[in-house]
Amino acid sequence: MSKSEIPGKVVAICGGVGGAKLAPGLYRVLAPEQLTVVVNTGDDFEHLGLHVSPDIDTVVYTLADLADRERGWGRANETWAFMAALKALGGEDWFNLGDADLAMHVQRTLRLKAGETLTTITSDLARRLGIAAEILPMSDERVRTFVETDEGVLGFQRYFVGRRCEPRVERIRFDGAETARPGPRVLAALADPGVRAVVICPSNPFLSVDPILAVPGMRAAIRSTSAPVVAVTPIIGGQAVKGPTAKIMAELDVPVTALAVASHYDGLIDGFVLDDRDAADKAAFPVAADVVPTLMQSLADREALARSVLAFAGRLEPRT
């Protein structure tokens, strides 16, 4: 299947590291104008006076081929002079901001203060880094993920980076989501009659996808599209490939299985892609399921999975 053989447009629902693994595969097998990536902003926070959008930046750096592949976040070939100087002055150094990465946060903060929307800023910065696909924040309004733990309530970055996901999770909430609205270009992308697939990337369902779905109107917009909605598993053989997904599921008393992830998206998805190591569970899925290798260790793996996901979506009946 070449780029020219993949019909229509694709909307990808994406968090940070997990979602950013599939996003470049989609980007490479689709023509740029075919792909829209809707990114979680629940992880955004204000740090050192700057507006930091970790998931957006992970997706942008990955598609721009600027990402540090070993760390999974930030820019490759980064330097850390700023952080070293900040630490020497007694400043907060629990959340690392690289010297080149700082430029992104400074530009975003200045432009937000000047009255521009996060959507406009994200699109422009992505274009300046050579990305032709559309990258959109889920909302232009403030939504913040908080994790209620056995150590108290922690902002997401304090939990994820500061405490390295060690506290036990009791509940996850998304402050501001109840009054937020999906970005207008997000709604337009989902309503486009040319959309042939909506793909929920293998991001953490609870920390990365749920904030997007918590924005009023988002679920309805996804359900109202005529395109099949397909989710890709973040769980392989009872384990998360990376990150705290399995730990959080266990602490929330959710079975650590691909089937549980599919059930979490009940009423939203038409199909689910599970790994071939979980093939024995296929018959138990409440929606159509496809079995393929989903572990992405190389760019070729990402492209192969993207093609498999799109081919699967193409075999599903359009919604009516």
PDB file of C-alpha atoms in Angstrom, residues 16-18 20-21 54 57-59 61-62 67-75 242 302:
ATOM      1  CA  GLY A  16       2.959  11.822  24.346  1.00  0.00           C
ATOM      2  CA  VAL A  17       5.524   9.034  24.121  1.00  0.00           C
ATOM      3  CA  GLY A  18       3.198   6.108  23.317  1.00  0.00           C
ATOM      4  CA  ALA A  20       4.233   9.614  19.280  1.00  0.00           C
ATOM      5  CA  LYS A  21       5.523   6.160  18.356  1.00  0.00           C
ATOM      6  CA  PRO A  54       5.044  18.140  26.957  1.00  0.00           C
ATOM      7  CA  ASP A  57       6.309  18.964  21.982  1.00  0.00           C
ATOM      8  CA  THR A  58       6.958  15.213  21.964  1.00  0.00           C
ATOM      9  CA  VAL A  59       4.745  14.835  18.896  1.00  0.00           C
ATOM     10  CA  TYR A  61       9.853  16.878  17.822  1.00  0.00           C
ATOM     11  CA  THR A  62       9.138  13.312  16.720  1.00  0.00           C
ATOM     12  CA  ALA A  67      13.376  13.938  19.120  1.00  0.00           C
ATOM     13  CA  ASP A  68      15.779  12.237  21.461  1.00  0.00           C
ATOM     14  CA  ARG A  69      14.918   8.615  20.717  1.00  0.00           C
ATOM     15  CA  GLU A  70      16.716   7.185  23.740  1.00  0.00           C
ATOM     16  CA  ARG A  71      14.957   9.366  26.322  1.00  0.00           C
ATOM     17  CA  GLY A  72      11.666   9.429  24.431  1.00  0.00           C
ATOM     18  CA  TRP A  73      11.203  13.130  25.120  1.00  0.00           C
ATOM     19  CA  GLY A  74      12.966  16.398  24.382  1.00  0.00           C
ATOM     20  CA  ARG A  75      15.327  17.168  21.537  1.00  0.00           C
ATOM     21  CA  LYS A 242       6.745   1.889  28.390  1.00  0.00           C
ATOM     22  CA  ARG A 302       5.979   2.111  13.055  1.00  0.00           C
TER      23      ARG A 302
END
